[in-house]
mmCIF file of C-alpha atoms in Angstrom:
data_model
loop_
_atom_site.group_PDB
_atom_site.id
_atom_site.type_symbol
_atom_site.label_atom_id
_atom_site.label_comp_id
_atom_site.label_asym_id
_atom_site.label_seq_id
_atom_site.Cartn_x
_atom_site.Cartn_y
_atom_site.Cartn_z
ATOM 1 C CA MET A 1 26.146 -19.483 -10.700
ATOM 2 C CA ASN A 2 22.815 -21.207 -11.279
ATOM 3 C CA HIS A 3 19.387 -19.559 -11.328
ATOM 4 C CA GLN A 4 18.793 -20.508 -7.748
ATOM 5 C CA ASP A 5 21.780 -18.406 -6.797
ATOM 6 C CA GLU A 6 20.755 -15.041 -8.226
ATOM 7 C CA TYR A 7 19.282 -12.199 -6.261
ATOM 8 C CA ARG A 8 15.601 -11.609 -6.864
ATOM 9 C CA VAL A 9 13.353 -8.636 -6.370
ATOM 10 C CA ILE A 10 9.952 -9.695 -5.045
ATOM 11 C CA ALA A 11 6.934 -7.418 -5.469
ATOM 12 C CA GLU A 12 3.158 -7.405 -5.316
ATOM 13 C CA PHE A 13 0.888 -5.643 -7.798
ATOM 14 C CA SER A 14 -2.713 -4.788 -6.931
ATOM 15 C CA MET A 15 -4.882 -2.898 -9.405
ATOM 16 C CA HIS A 16 -8.349 -1.332 -9.461
ATOM 17 C CA PRO A 17 -9.983 0.283 -12.488
ATOM 18 C CA LEU A 18 -12.276 3.036 -11.147
ATOM 19 C CA GLY A 19 -15.739 3.630 -12.557
ATOM 20 C CA GLU A 20 -15.967 0.271 -14.318
ATOM 21 C CA GLY A 21 -18.479 -1.399 -12.060
ATOM 22 C CA THR A 22 -17.864 -3.557 -9.000
ATOM 23 C CA SER A 23 -16.979 -6.764 -10.895
ATOM 24 C CA LEU A 24 -13.417 -6.268 -12.037
ATOM 25 C CA SER A 25 -12.222 -9.796 -12.833
ATOM 26 C CA ARG A 26 -12.296 -9.134 -16.598
ATOM 27 C CA TYR A 27 -9.725 -6.365 -16.128
ATOM 28 C CA VAL A 28 -7.604 -8.397 -13.740
ATOM 29 C CA ARG A 29 -7.520 -11.265 -16.265
ATOM 30 C CA SER A 30 -6.311 -8.857 -18.953
ATOM 31 C CA ALA A 31 -3.629 -7.447 -16.665
ATOM 32 C CA LEU A 32 -2.498 -10.983 -15.799
ATOM 33 C CA ASP A 33 -2.423 -11.845 -19.481
ATOM 34 C CA GLU A 34 0.103 -9.027 -20.007
ATOM 35 C CA LEU A 35 2.157 -9.947 -16.935
ATOM 36 C CA ARG A 36 2.452 -13.490 -18.278
ATOM 37 C CA LYS A 37 3.950 -12.160 -21.536
ATOM 38 C CA ALA A 38 6.973 -11.006 -19.530
ATOM 39 C CA LYS A 39 9.083 -14.149 -19.840
ATOM 40 C CA SER A 40 11.580 -12.911 -17.271
ATOM 41 C CA VAL A 41 9.184 -12.732 -14.319
ATOM 42 C CA ARG A 42 7.579 -15.378 -12.128
ATOM 43 C CA LEU A 43 4.019 -14.812 -10.929
ATOM 44 C CA SER A 44 1.787 -16.029 -8.118
ATOM 45 C CA VAL A 45 -1.809 -14.827 -7.896
ATOM 46 C CA ASN A 46 -3.470 -14.370 -4.488
ATOM 47 C CA PRO A 47 -6.890 -12.945 -3.500
ATOM 48 C CA MET A 48 -5.530 -9.395 -3.084
ATOM 49 C CA GLY A 49 -2.877 -9.101 -5.781
ATOM 50 C CA THR A 50 -0.213 -10.778 -7.879
ATOM 51 C CA VAL A 51 3.239 -11.482 -6.497
ATOM 52 C CA ILE A 52 5.965 -10.859 -9.100
ATOM 53 C CA GLU A 53 9.544 -12.130 -8.839
ATOM 54 C CA ALA A 54 12.281 -10.889 -11.184
ATOM 55 C CA LYS A 55 16.015 -10.405 -11.333
ATOM 56 C CA SER A 56 15.666 -6.634 -11.420
ATOM 57 C CA LEU A 57 13.299 -3.842 -10.551
ATOM 58 C CA GLN A 58 13.363 -2.754 -14.200
ATOM 59 C CA GLU A 59 11.801 -6.056 -15.259
ATOM 60 C CA ILE A 60 9.054 -5.634 -12.677
ATOM 61 C CA PHE A 61 8.366 -2.057 -13.753
ATOM 62 C CA ALA A 62 8.232 -3.116 -17.430
ATOM 63 C CA ALA A 63 5.741 -5.897 -16.710
ATOM 64 C CA VAL A 64 3.564 -3.638 -14.533
ATOM 65 C CA GLN A 65 3.608 -0.880 -17.158
ATOM 66 C CA ALA A 66 2.365 -3.321 -19.803
ATOM 67 C CA ALA A 67 -0.375 -4.647 -17.521
ATOM 68 C CA HIS A 68 -1.434 -1.097 -16.594
ATOM 69 C CA GLU A 69 -1.663 0.029 -20.238
ATOM 70 C CA ARG A 70 -3.667 -3.053 -21.107
ATOM 71 C CA VAL A 71 -6.370 -2.112 -18.593
ATOM 72 C CA PHE A 72 -6.840 1.222 -20.391
ATOM 73 C CA LYS A 73 -6.987 -0.599 -23.729
ATOM 74 C CA GLU A 74 -9.783 -2.722 -22.255
ATOM 75 C CA GLY A 75 -11.810 0.450 -21.707
ATOM 76 C CA ALA A 76 -10.915 1.832 -18.276
ATOM 77 C CA SER A 77 -10.380 5.597 -18.052
ATOM 78 C CA ARG A 78 -8.971 5.737 -14.514
ATOM 79 C CA VAL A 79 -6.819 3.075 -12.886
ATOM 80 C CA ALA A 80 -5.350 2.990 -9.373
ATOM 81 C CA PHE A 81 -2.654 0.483 -8.546
ATOM 82 C CA THR A 82 -0.272 -0.283 -5.723
ATOM 83 C CA LEU A 83 3.111 -1.898 -6.187
ATOM 84 C CA ALA A 84 4.882 -3.101 -3.030
ATOM 85 C CA VAL A 85 8.534 -4.008 -3.576
ATOM 86 C CA ASP A 86 10.931 -5.994 -1.379
ATOM 87 C CA ASP A 87 14.520 -5.834 -2.650
ATOM 88 C CA ARG A 88 17.049 -7.741 -0.559
ATOM 89 C CA ARG A 89 20.699 -7.854 -1.574
ATOM 90 C CA ASP A 90 22.266 -9.681 1.346
ATOM 91 C CA LYS A 91 20.594 -13.038 0.663
ATOM 92 C CA ARG A 92 19.644 -15.057 -2.406
ATOM 93 C CA ARG A 93 16.043 -16.134 -2.211
ATOM 94 C CA ARG A 94 12.943 -16.873 -4.271
ATOM 95 C CA MET A 95 9.304 -16.096 -3.552
ATOM 96 C CA GLU A 96 8.578 -19.588 -2.175
ATOM 97 C CA GLY A 97 11.281 -19.153 0.443
ATOM 98 C CA LYS A 98 9.559 -16.140 1.955
ATOM 99 C CA VAL A 99 6.521 -18.287 2.740
ATOM 100 C CA SER A 100 8.380 -21.383 3.931
ATOM 101 C CA ALA A 101 10.501 -19.257 6.298
ATOM 102 C CA VAL A 102 7.405 -18.229 8.259
ATOM 103 C CA SER A 103 5.478 -21.522 8.116
ATOM 104 C CA MET B 1 -28.188 -18.637 5.622
ATOM 105 C CA ASN B 2 -25.118 -20.835 5.446
ATOM 106 C CA HIS B 3 -21.519 -19.692 5.797
ATOM 107 C CA GLN B 4 -21.124 -19.550 2.050
ATOM 108 C CA ASP B 5 -23.883 -16.954 1.954
ATOM 109 C CA GLU B 6 -22.437 -14.307 4.235
ATOM 110 C CA TYR B 7 -20.607 -11.208 3.093
ATOM 111 C CA ARG B 8 -16.889 -11.218 3.777
ATOM 112 C CA VAL B 9 -14.331 -8.485 4.055
ATOM 113 C CA ILE B 10 -11.046 -9.519 2.449
ATOM 114 C CA ALA B 11 -7.803 -7.795 3.404
ATOM 115 C CA GLU B 12 -4.038 -8.149 3.207
ATOM 116 C CA PHE B 13 -1.629 -7.372 6.028
ATOM 117 C CA SER B 14 2.061 -6.733 5.366
ATOM 118 C CA MET B 15 4.390 -5.814 8.218
ATOM 119 C CA HIS B 16 8.023 -4.722 8.647
ATOM 120 C CA PRO B 17 9.771 -4.169 11.975
ATOM 121 C CA LEU B 18 12.371 -1.422 11.376
ATOM 122 C CA GLY B 19 15.861 -1.603 12.842
ATOM 123 C CA GLU B 20 15.674 -5.327 13.640
ATOM 124 C CA GLY B 21 18.033 -6.599 10.971
ATOM 125 C CA THR B 22 17.225 -7.780 7.469
ATOM 126 C CA SER B 23 15.966 -11.251 8.456
ATOM 127 C CA LEU B 24 12.448 -10.702 9.733
ATOM 128 C CA SER B 25 10.868 -14.147 9.584
ATOM 129 C CA ARG B 26 10.958 -14.521 13.378
ATOM 130 C CA TYR B 27 8.711 -11.462 13.707
ATOM 131 C CA VAL B 28 6.422 -12.547 10.900
ATOM 132 C CA ARG B 29 5.980 -15.957 12.564
ATOM 133 C CA SER B 30 4.996 -14.231 15.817
ATOM 134 C CA ALA B 31 2.521 -11.974 14.032
ATOM 135 C CA LEU B 32 1.019 -15.000 12.275
ATOM 136 C CA ASP B 33 0.792 -16.803 15.603
ATOM 137 C CA GLU B 34 -1.414 -13.951 16.880
ATOM 138 C CA LEU B 35 -3.502 -13.787 13.706
ATOM 139 C CA ARG B 36 -4.205 -17.520 14.074
ATOM 140 C CA LYS B 37 -5.604 -16.946 17.579
ATOM 141 C CA ALA B 38 -8.444 -14.968 15.998
ATOM 142 C CA LYS B 39 -10.899 -17.823 15.502
ATOM 143 C CA SER B 40 -13.199 -15.660 13.384
ATOM 144 C CA VAL B 41 -10.761 -14.995 10.562
ATOM 145 C CA ARG B 42 -9.425 -17.124 7.714
ATOM 146 C CA LEU B 43 -5.810 -16.649 6.654
ATOM 147 C CA SER B 44 -3.687 -17.309 3.598
ATOM 148 C CA VAL B 45 0.024 -16.497 3.643
ATOM 149 C CA ASN B 46 1.781 -15.342 0.458
ATOM 150 C CA PRO B 47 5.357 -14.086 -0.175
ATOM 151 C CA MET B 48 4.398 -10.440 0.400
ATOM 152 C CA GLY B 49 1.752 -10.571 3.125
ATOM 153 C CA THR B 50 -1.113 -12.431 4.733
ATOM 154 C CA VAL B 51 -4.597 -12.370 3.265
ATOM 155 C CA ILE B 52 -7.271 -12.161 5.972
ATOM 156 C CA GLU B 53 -10.967 -12.902 5.446
ATOM 157 C CA ALA B 54 -13.573 -12.041 8.078
ATOM 158 C CA LYS B 55 -17.245 -11.206 8.405
ATOM 159 C CA SER B 56 -16.483 -7.657 9.481
ATOM 160 C CA LEU B 57 -13.807 -5.007 9.338
ATOM 161 C CA GLN B 58 -13.792 -4.948 13.163
ATOM 162 C CA GLU B 59 -12.623 -8.564 13.278
ATOM 163 C CA ILE B 60 -9.820 -7.771 10.857
ATOM 164 C CA PHE B 61 -8.765 -4.706 12.854
ATOM 165 C CA ALA B 62 -8.784 -6.714 16.107
ATOM 166 C CA ALA B 63 -6.609 -9.454 14.636
ATOM 167 C CA VAL B 64 -4.174 -6.960 13.107
ATOM 168 C CA GLN B 65 -3.940 -5.020 16.373
ATOM 169 C CA ALA B 66 -3.014 -8.194 18.268
ATOM 170 C CA ALA B 67 -0.404 -9.145 15.667
ATOM 171 C CA HIS B 68 1.050 -5.635 15.692
ATOM 172 C CA GLU B 69 1.356 -5.545 19.503
ATOM 173 C CA ARG B 70 2.987 -8.950 19.493
ATOM 174 C CA VAL B 71 5.823 -7.678 17.274
ATOM 175 C CA PHE B 72 6.626 -5.015 19.888
ATOM 176 C CA LYS B 73 6.516 -7.665 22.612
ATOM 177 C CA GLU B 74 9.083 -9.613 20.594
ATOM 178 C CA GLY B 75 11.434 -6.659 20.868
ATOM 179 C CA ALA B 76 10.750 -4.320 17.949
ATOM 180 C CA SER B 77 10.648 -0.597 18.723
ATOM 181 C CA ARG B 78 9.321 0.624 15.379
ATOM 182 C CA VAL B 79 6.912 -1.244 13.148
ATOM 183 C CA ALA B 80 5.510 -0.226 9.752
ATOM 184 C CA PHE B 81 2.557 -2.107 8.328
ATOM 185 C CA THR B 82 0.153 -1.834 5.432
ATOM 186 C CA LEU B 83 -3.401 -3.125 5.503
ATOM 187 C CA ALA B 84 -5.244 -3.235 2.172
ATOM 188 C CA VAL B 85 -8.993 -3.845 2.518
ATOM 189 C CA ASP B 86 -11.555 -4.893 -0.088
ATOM 190 C CA ASP B 87 -15.122 -4.690 1.223
ATOM 191 C CA ARG B 88 -17.809 -5.674 -1.256
ATOM 192 C CA ARG B 89 -21.467 -5.640 -0.250
ATOM 193 C CA ASP B 90 -23.172 -6.448 -3.527
ATOM 194 C CA LYS B 91 -21.892 -10.025 -3.802
ATOM 195 C CA ARG B 92 -21.230 -12.875 -1.401
ATOM 196 C CA ARG B 93 -17.755 -14.261 -1.915
ATOM 197 C CA ARG B 94 -14.802 -15.848 -0.182
ATOM 198 C CA MET B 95 -11.094 -15.343 -0.709
ATOM 199 C CA GLU B 96 -10.736 -18.385 -2.985
ATOM 200 C CA GLY B 97 -13.340 -16.980 -5.349
ATOM 201 C CA LYS B 98 -11.255 -13.883 -6.028
ATOM 202 C CA VAL B 99 -8.467 -16.069 -7.394
ATOM 203 C CA SER B 100 -10.640 -18.506 -9.352
ATOM 204 C CA ALA B 101 -12.466 -15.592 -11.032
ATOM 205 C CA VAL B 102 -9.265 -14.444 -12.686
ATOM 206 C CA SER B 103 -7.698 -17.836 -13.456
ATOM 207 C CA MET C 1 4.258 15.106 30.472
ATOM 208 C CA ASN C 2 2.753 17.515 27.977
ATOM 209 C CA HIS C 3 0.992 16.612 24.731
ATOM 210 C CA GLN C 4 4.188 17.172 22.807
ATOM 211 C CA ASP C 5 5.765 14.398 24.846
ATOM 212 C CA GLU C 6 3.382 11.537 24.104
ATOM 213 C CA TYR C 7 4.026 8.791 21.595
ATOM 214 C CA ARG C 8 1.973 9.042 18.438
ATOM 215 C CA VAL C 9 0.984 6.541 15.812
ATOM 216 C CA ILE C 10 1.114 8.068 12.331
ATOM 217 C CA ALA C 11 -0.857 6.531 9.480
ATOM 218 C CA GLU C 12 -2.143 7.243 5.990
ATOM 219 C CA PHE C 13 -5.589 6.328 4.709
ATOM 220 C CA SER C 14 -6.333 6.113 0.989
ATOM 221 C CA MET C 15 -9.749 5.027 -0.218
ATOM 222 C CA HIS C 16 -11.437 4.221 -3.557
ATOM 223 C CA PRO C 17 -15.123 3.384 -4.009
ATOM 224 C CA LEU C 18 -15.315 0.993 -6.984
ATOM 225 C CA GLY C 19 -18.010 1.286 -9.626
ATOM 226 C CA GLU C 20 -19.022 4.832 -8.665
ATOM 227 C CA GLY C 21 -17.566 6.663 -11.650
ATOM 228 C CA THR C 22 -14.148 8.226 -12.047
ATOM 229 C CA SER C 23 -14.892 11.411 -10.050
ATOM 230 C CA LEU C 24 -14.677 10.376 -6.430
ATOM 231 C CA SER C 25 -14.234 13.657 -4.572
ATOM 232 C CA ARG C 26 -17.782 13.532 -3.196
ATOM 233 C CA TYR C 27 -16.967 10.259 -1.428
ATOM 234 C CA VAL C 28 -13.599 11.495 -0.211
ATOM 235 C CA ARG C 29 -15.270 14.593 1.264
ATOM 236 C CA SER C 30 -17.733 12.368 3.138
ATOM 237 C CA ALA C 31 -14.941 10.168 4.459
ATOM 238 C CA LEU C 32 -13.017 13.253 5.599
ATOM 239 C CA ASP C 33 -16.160 14.563 7.271
ATOM 240 C CA GLU C 34 -16.234 11.376 9.391
ATOM 241 C CA LEU C 35 -12.507 11.456 10.128
ATOM 242 C CA ARG C 36 -12.890 15.019 11.401
ATOM 243 C CA LYS C 37 -15.547 13.858 13.904
ATOM 244 C CA ALA C 38 -12.825 11.865 15.680
ATOM 245 C CA LYS C 39 -11.682 14.523 18.119
ATOM 246 C CA SER C 40 -8.675 12.484 19.176
ATOM 247 C CA VAL C 41 -6.954 12.412 15.801
ATOM 248 C CA ARG C 42 -5.034 15.011 13.811
ATOM 249 C CA LEU C 43 -5.402 15.018 10.027
ATOM 250 C CA SER C 44 -3.457 16.266 7.036
ATOM 251 C CA VAL C 45 -4.844 15.792 3.528
ATOM 252 C CA ASN C 46 -2.472 15.237 0.579
ATOM 253 C CA PRO C 47 -3.154 14.411 -3.105
ATOM 254 C CA MET C 48 -2.993 10.642 -2.508
ATOM 255 C CA GLY C 49 -4.482 10.182 0.952
ATOM 256 C CA THR C 50 -5.048 11.541 4.430
ATOM 257 C CA VAL C 51 -2.361 11.358 7.088
ATOM 258 C CA ILE C 52 -3.807 10.545 10.522
ATOM 259 C CA GLU C 53 -1.966 11.010 13.819
ATOM 260 C CA ALA C 54 -3.322 9.575 17.075
ATOM 261 C CA LYS C 55 -2.142 8.392 20.467
ATOM 262 C CA SER C 56 -3.103 4.803 19.680
ATOM 263 C CA LEU C 57 -3.773 2.443 16.814
ATOM 264 C CA GLN C 58 -7.278 1.879 18.210
ATOM 265 C CA GLU C 59 -8.150 5.534 17.649
ATOM 266 C CA ILE C 60 -6.928 5.323 14.073
ATOM 267 C CA PHE C 61 -8.894 2.130 13.423
ATOM 268 C CA ALA C 62 -12.054 3.675 14.917
ATOM 269 C CA ALA C 63 -11.774 6.779 12.743
ATOM 270 C CA VAL C 64 -11.082 4.737 9.605
ATOM 271 C CA GLN C 65 -13.987 2.405 10.336
ATOM 272 C CA ALA C 66 -16.378 5.377 10.613
ATOM 273 C CA ALA C 67 -15.061 6.895 7.378
ATOM 274 C CA HIS C 68 -15.337 3.551 5.576
ATOM 275 C CA GLU C 69 -18.945 2.979 6.693
ATOM 276 C CA ARG C 70 -19.872 6.493 5.635
ATOM 277 C CA VAL C 71 -18.795 5.784 2.046
ATOM 278 C CA PHE C 72 -21.265 2.883 1.921
ATOM 279 C CA LYS C 73 -23.969 5.140 3.374
ATOM 280 C CA GLU C 74 -23.268 7.554 0.522
ATOM 281 C CA GLY C 75 -24.160 4.807 -1.930
ATOM 282 C CA ALA C 76 -21.016 2.834 -2.691
ATOM 283 C CA SER C 77 -21.348 -0.969 -2.804
ATOM 284 C CA ARG C 78 -17.660 -1.848 -2.977
ATOM 285 C CA VAL C 79 -14.842 0.093 -1.333
ATOM 286 C CA ALA C 80 -11.094 -0.587 -1.432
ATOM 287 C CA PHE C 81 -8.828 1.197 1.002
ATOM 288 C CA THR C 82 -5.225 1.095 2.106
ATOM 289 C CA LEU C 83 -4.037 2.031 5.583
ATOM 290 C CA ALA C 84 -0.285 2.424 6.062
ATOM 291 C CA VAL C 85 0.778 2.640 9.708
ATOM 292 C CA ASP C 86 4.063 3.799 11.245
ATOM 293 C CA ASP C 87 4.232 3.091 14.985
ATOM 294 C CA ARG C 88 7.458 4.155 16.671
ATOM 295 C CA ARG C 89 7.935 3.659 20.399
ATOM 296 C CA ASP C 90 11.530 4.748 20.870
ATOM 297 C CA LYS C 91 10.950 8.428 20.076
ATOM 298 C CA ARG C 92 8.233 10.980 20.742
ATOM 299 C CA ARG C 93 7.270 12.733 17.553
ATOM 300 C CA ARG C 94 4.401 14.333 15.674
ATOM 301 C CA MET C 95 3.510 14.229 11.990
ATOM 302 C CA GLU C 96 5.189 17.585 11.242
ATOM 303 C CA GLY C 97 8.490 16.272 12.568
ATOM 304 C CA LYS C 98 8.604 13.490 9.987
ATOM 305 C CA VAL C 99 8.590 16.091 7.205
ATOM 306 C CA SER C 100 10.999 18.567 8.823
ATOM 307 C CA ALA C 101 13.504 15.739 9.495
ATOM 308 C CA VAL C 102 13.905 15.128 5.764
ATOM 309 C CA SER C 103 13.720 18.715 4.500
ATOM 310 C CA MET D 1 -2.076 23.010 -25.320
ATOM 311 C CA ASN D 2 -0.317 24.492 -22.286
ATOM 312 C CA HIS D 3 1.267 22.576 -19.429
ATOM 313 C CA GLN D 4 -1.847 22.962 -17.346
ATOM 314 C CA ASP D 5 -3.733 21.054 -20.000
ATOM 315 C CA GLU D 6 -1.721 17.835 -20.094
ATOM 316 C CA TYR D 7 -2.698 14.605 -18.406
ATOM 317 C CA ARG D 8 -0.674 13.781 -15.335
ATOM 318 C CA VAL D 9 -0.022 10.577 -13.488
ATOM 319 C CA ILE D 10 -0.026 11.145 -9.719
ATOM 320 C CA ALA D 11 1.710 8.687 -7.410
ATOM 321 C CA GLU D 12 3.017 8.298 -3.873
ATOM 322 C CA PHE D 13 6.319 6.694 -2.933
ATOM 323 C CA SER D 14 6.980 5.418 0.578
ATOM 324 C CA MET D 15 10.259 3.680 1.410
ATOM 325 C CA HIS D 16 11.774 1.822 4.379
ATOM 326 C CA PRO D 17 15.336 0.497 4.544
ATOM 327 C CA LEU D 18 15.223 -2.615 6.768
ATOM 328 C CA GLY D 19 17.887 -3.322 9.356
ATOM 329 C CA GLU D 20 19.296 0.207 9.357
ATOM 330 C CA GLY D 21 18.015 1.315 12.739
ATOM 331 C CA THR D 22 14.785 3.108 13.581
ATOM 332 C CA SER D 23 15.896 6.590 12.496
ATOM 333 C CA LEU D 24 15.627 6.596 8.736
ATOM 334 C CA SER D 25 15.582 10.283 7.819
ATOM 335 C CA ARG D 26 19.123 10.135 6.408
ATOM 336 C CA TYR D 27 17.970 7.565 3.854
ATOM 337 C CA VAL D 28 14.789 9.450 3.052
ATOM 338 C CA ARG D 29 16.812 12.618 2.428
ATOM 339 C CA SER D 30 19.041 10.710 0.004
ATOM 340 C CA ALA D 31 16.043 9.252 -1.821
ATOM 341 C CA LEU D 32 14.490 12.733 -2.065
ATOM 342 C CA ASP D 33 17.773 14.085 -3.378
ATOM 343 C CA GLU D 34 17.549 11.604 -6.264
ATOM 344 C CA LEU D 35 13.854 12.275 -6.902
ATOM 345 C CA ARG D 36 14.665 15.991 -7.196
ATOM 346 C CA LYS D 37 17.204 15.256 -9.950
ATOM 347 C CA ALA D 38 14.314 14.103 -12.147
ATOM 348 C CA LYS D 39 13.499 17.438 -13.776
ATOM 349 C CA SER D 40 10.306 16.098 -15.293
ATOM 350 C CA VAL D 41 8.514 15.307 -12.031
ATOM 351 C CA ARG D 42 6.868 17.496 -9.407
ATOM 352 C CA LEU D 43 7.177 16.452 -5.745
ATOM 353 C CA SER D 44 5.341 17.072 -2.501
ATOM 354 C CA VAL D 45 6.611 15.531 0.735
ATOM 355 C CA ASN D 46 4.157 14.467 3.458
ATOM 356 C CA PRO D 47 4.676 12.618 6.766
ATOM 357 C CA MET D 48 4.102 9.179 5.197
ATOM 358 C CA GLY D 49 5.592 9.510 1.727
ATOM 359 C CA THR D 50 6.355 11.678 -1.281
ATOM 360 C CA VAL D 51 3.701 12.507 -3.844
ATOM 361 C CA ILE D 52 5.108 12.473 -7.397
ATOM 362 C CA GLU D 53 3.386 14.006 -10.424
ATOM 363 C CA ALA D 54 4.625 13.346 -13.961
ATOM 364 C CA LYS D 55 3.371 13.233 -17.529
ATOM 365 C CA SER D 56 3.913 9.483 -17.738
ATOM 366 C CA LEU D 57 4.269 6.391 -15.612
ATOM 367 C CA GLN D 58 7.710 5.820 -17.169
ATOM 368 C CA GLU D 59 8.980 9.084 -15.673
ATOM 369 C CA ILE D 60 7.689 8.068 -12.251
ATOM 370 C CA PHE D 61 9.278 4.622 -12.505
ATOM 371 C CA ALA D 62 12.606 6.140 -13.581
ATOM 372 C CA ALA D 63 12.641 8.572 -10.660
ATOM 373 C CA VAL D 64 11.673 5.851 -8.161
ATOM 374 C CA GLN D 65 14.328 3.496 -9.524
ATOM 375 C CA ALA D 66 17.026 6.138 -9.045
ATOM 376 C CA ALA D 67 15.838 6.885 -5.502
ATOM 377 C CA HIS D 68 15.711 3.180 -4.658
ATOM 378 C CA GLU D 69 19.254 2.519 -5.941
ATOM 379 C CA ARG D 70 20.551 5.502 -4.016
ATOM 380 C CA VAL D 71 19.343 4.008 -0.723
ATOM 381 C CA PHE D 72 21.476 0.908 -1.395
ATOM 382 C CA LYS D 73 24.446 3.147 -2.255
ATOM 383 C CA GLU D 74 23.958 4.784 1.153
ATOM 384 C CA GLY D 75 24.503 1.398 2.782
ATOM 385 C CA ALA D 76 21.140 -0.342 3.044
ATOM 386 C CA SER D 77 21.072 -4.035 2.136
ATOM 387 C CA ARG D 78 17.283 -4.515 2.125
ATOM 388 C CA VAL D 79 14.725 -1.919 1.095
ATOM 389 C CA ALA D 80 10.933 -2.179 1.066
ATOM 390 C CA PHE D 81 8.912 0.431 -0.777
ATOM 391 C CA THR D 82 5.343 1.026 -1.828
ATOM 392 C CA LEU D 83 4.323 2.987 -4.900
ATOM 393 C CA ALA D 84 0.643 3.908 -5.200
ATOM 394 C CA VAL D 85 -0.335 5.208 -8.642
ATOM 395 C CA ASP D 86 -3.456 7.084 -9.769
ATOM 396 C CA ASP D 87 -3.638 7.421 -13.554
ATOM 397 C CA ARG D 88 -6.689 9.243 -14.844
ATOM 398 C CA ARG D 89 -7.173 9.826 -18.567
ATOM 399 C CA ASP D 90 -10.609 11.378 -18.679
ATOM 400 C CA LYS D 91 -9.653 14.639 -16.945
ATOM 401 C CA ARG D 92 -6.650 16.962 -16.940
ATOM 402 C CA ARG D 93 -5.534 17.675 -13.418
ATOM 403 C CA ARG D 94 -2.531 18.397 -11.220
ATOM 404 C CA MET D 95 -1.747 17.204 -7.705
ATOM 405 C CA GLU D 96 -3.026 20.400 -6.080
ATOM 406 C CA GLY D 97 -6.446 19.875 -7.649
ATOM 407 C CA LYS D 98 -6.903 16.542 -5.902
ATOM 408 C CA VAL D 99 -6.647 18.279 -2.532
ATOM 409 C CA SER D 100 -8.740 21.342 -3.390
ATOM 410 C CA ALA D 101 -11.534 19.104 -4.752
ATOM 411 C CA VAL D 102 -12.065 17.568 -1.331
ATOM 412 C CA SER D 103 -11.503 20.655 0.855
#
């Protein structure tokens, strides 16, 4: 079975530090920096969040946990985030396929 | 004031018809077809939703309402959707700027 | 047909002003004050958001729009919110029924 | 330090099996059954989701993972869920306090 053939969990992570001003790109860059350290996930940044693709939910949770902790290390004292997960086990697919299927 | 100079509301719409099988791209295409009829909004599709940019929250709500109704017209009898909104009034920006600021 | 018998849209609104400190209850109280002015909606506050029940999506959007604008009037300059909507047209139900069905 | 005095992460979990009909309470009951097995978390069910309070994000992720897997064991082949997290480290609080602060 090649990589193409494995099931993937696709998710989107959106994060807001609260009380750190209205310009949050510094924190988002730090969170992205941590997400990129997770070798097992694929990422795609959009204007409202970061899409994460992995072979398991555990890998997504581990990457999100690291990104979340990093935002506190950068100085935030309250962080709100949303993680939307789409886990489909009747069809092998990758994140690009979800877009091409509706285009 | 040119277009570049106006405030924009940026949002993301993610929709799931429930009880219509696991392959939902037909419904997403119909919803996108309605969103595209809203001349006042800009769209960007990603694997987990559609980013919508408009000059006002009303325009976003109107476009989402049309897309939502369309999914029922296509045959769905229960639809769950999430709309995440980011409304910033201290800085003029467009959806592309949110991505380039963190890249 | 009595009130019990009408279809209802059930939603949840969760809102964060950004850059206004970490204690946001003042803003949430103002938003709730606006939501309560919408006579056509029923509300139920929980630790992560406010559940809104109405006869139509338009009523929910109108109430949310008023609440959102109020937060800017209270001084916020950037507001992020999430609205999750569950619209079911094959069964008459009210918000309490969704909880009792799973208890 | 007593229990009252520890920091808590507060989250909300909302789940939809896709393609399993429009009546999903059986799946929600199963997911809740798993969440309740996590002795370290406190739960509060509302019409749009389940609020989860724990001492760490790891505990929340573990409980959500178990609930998510259970829905597949019950027969679902595609599941979408949203997890909203509020992690505040400048104030000790519990889920009830978030509601009383805005009432």
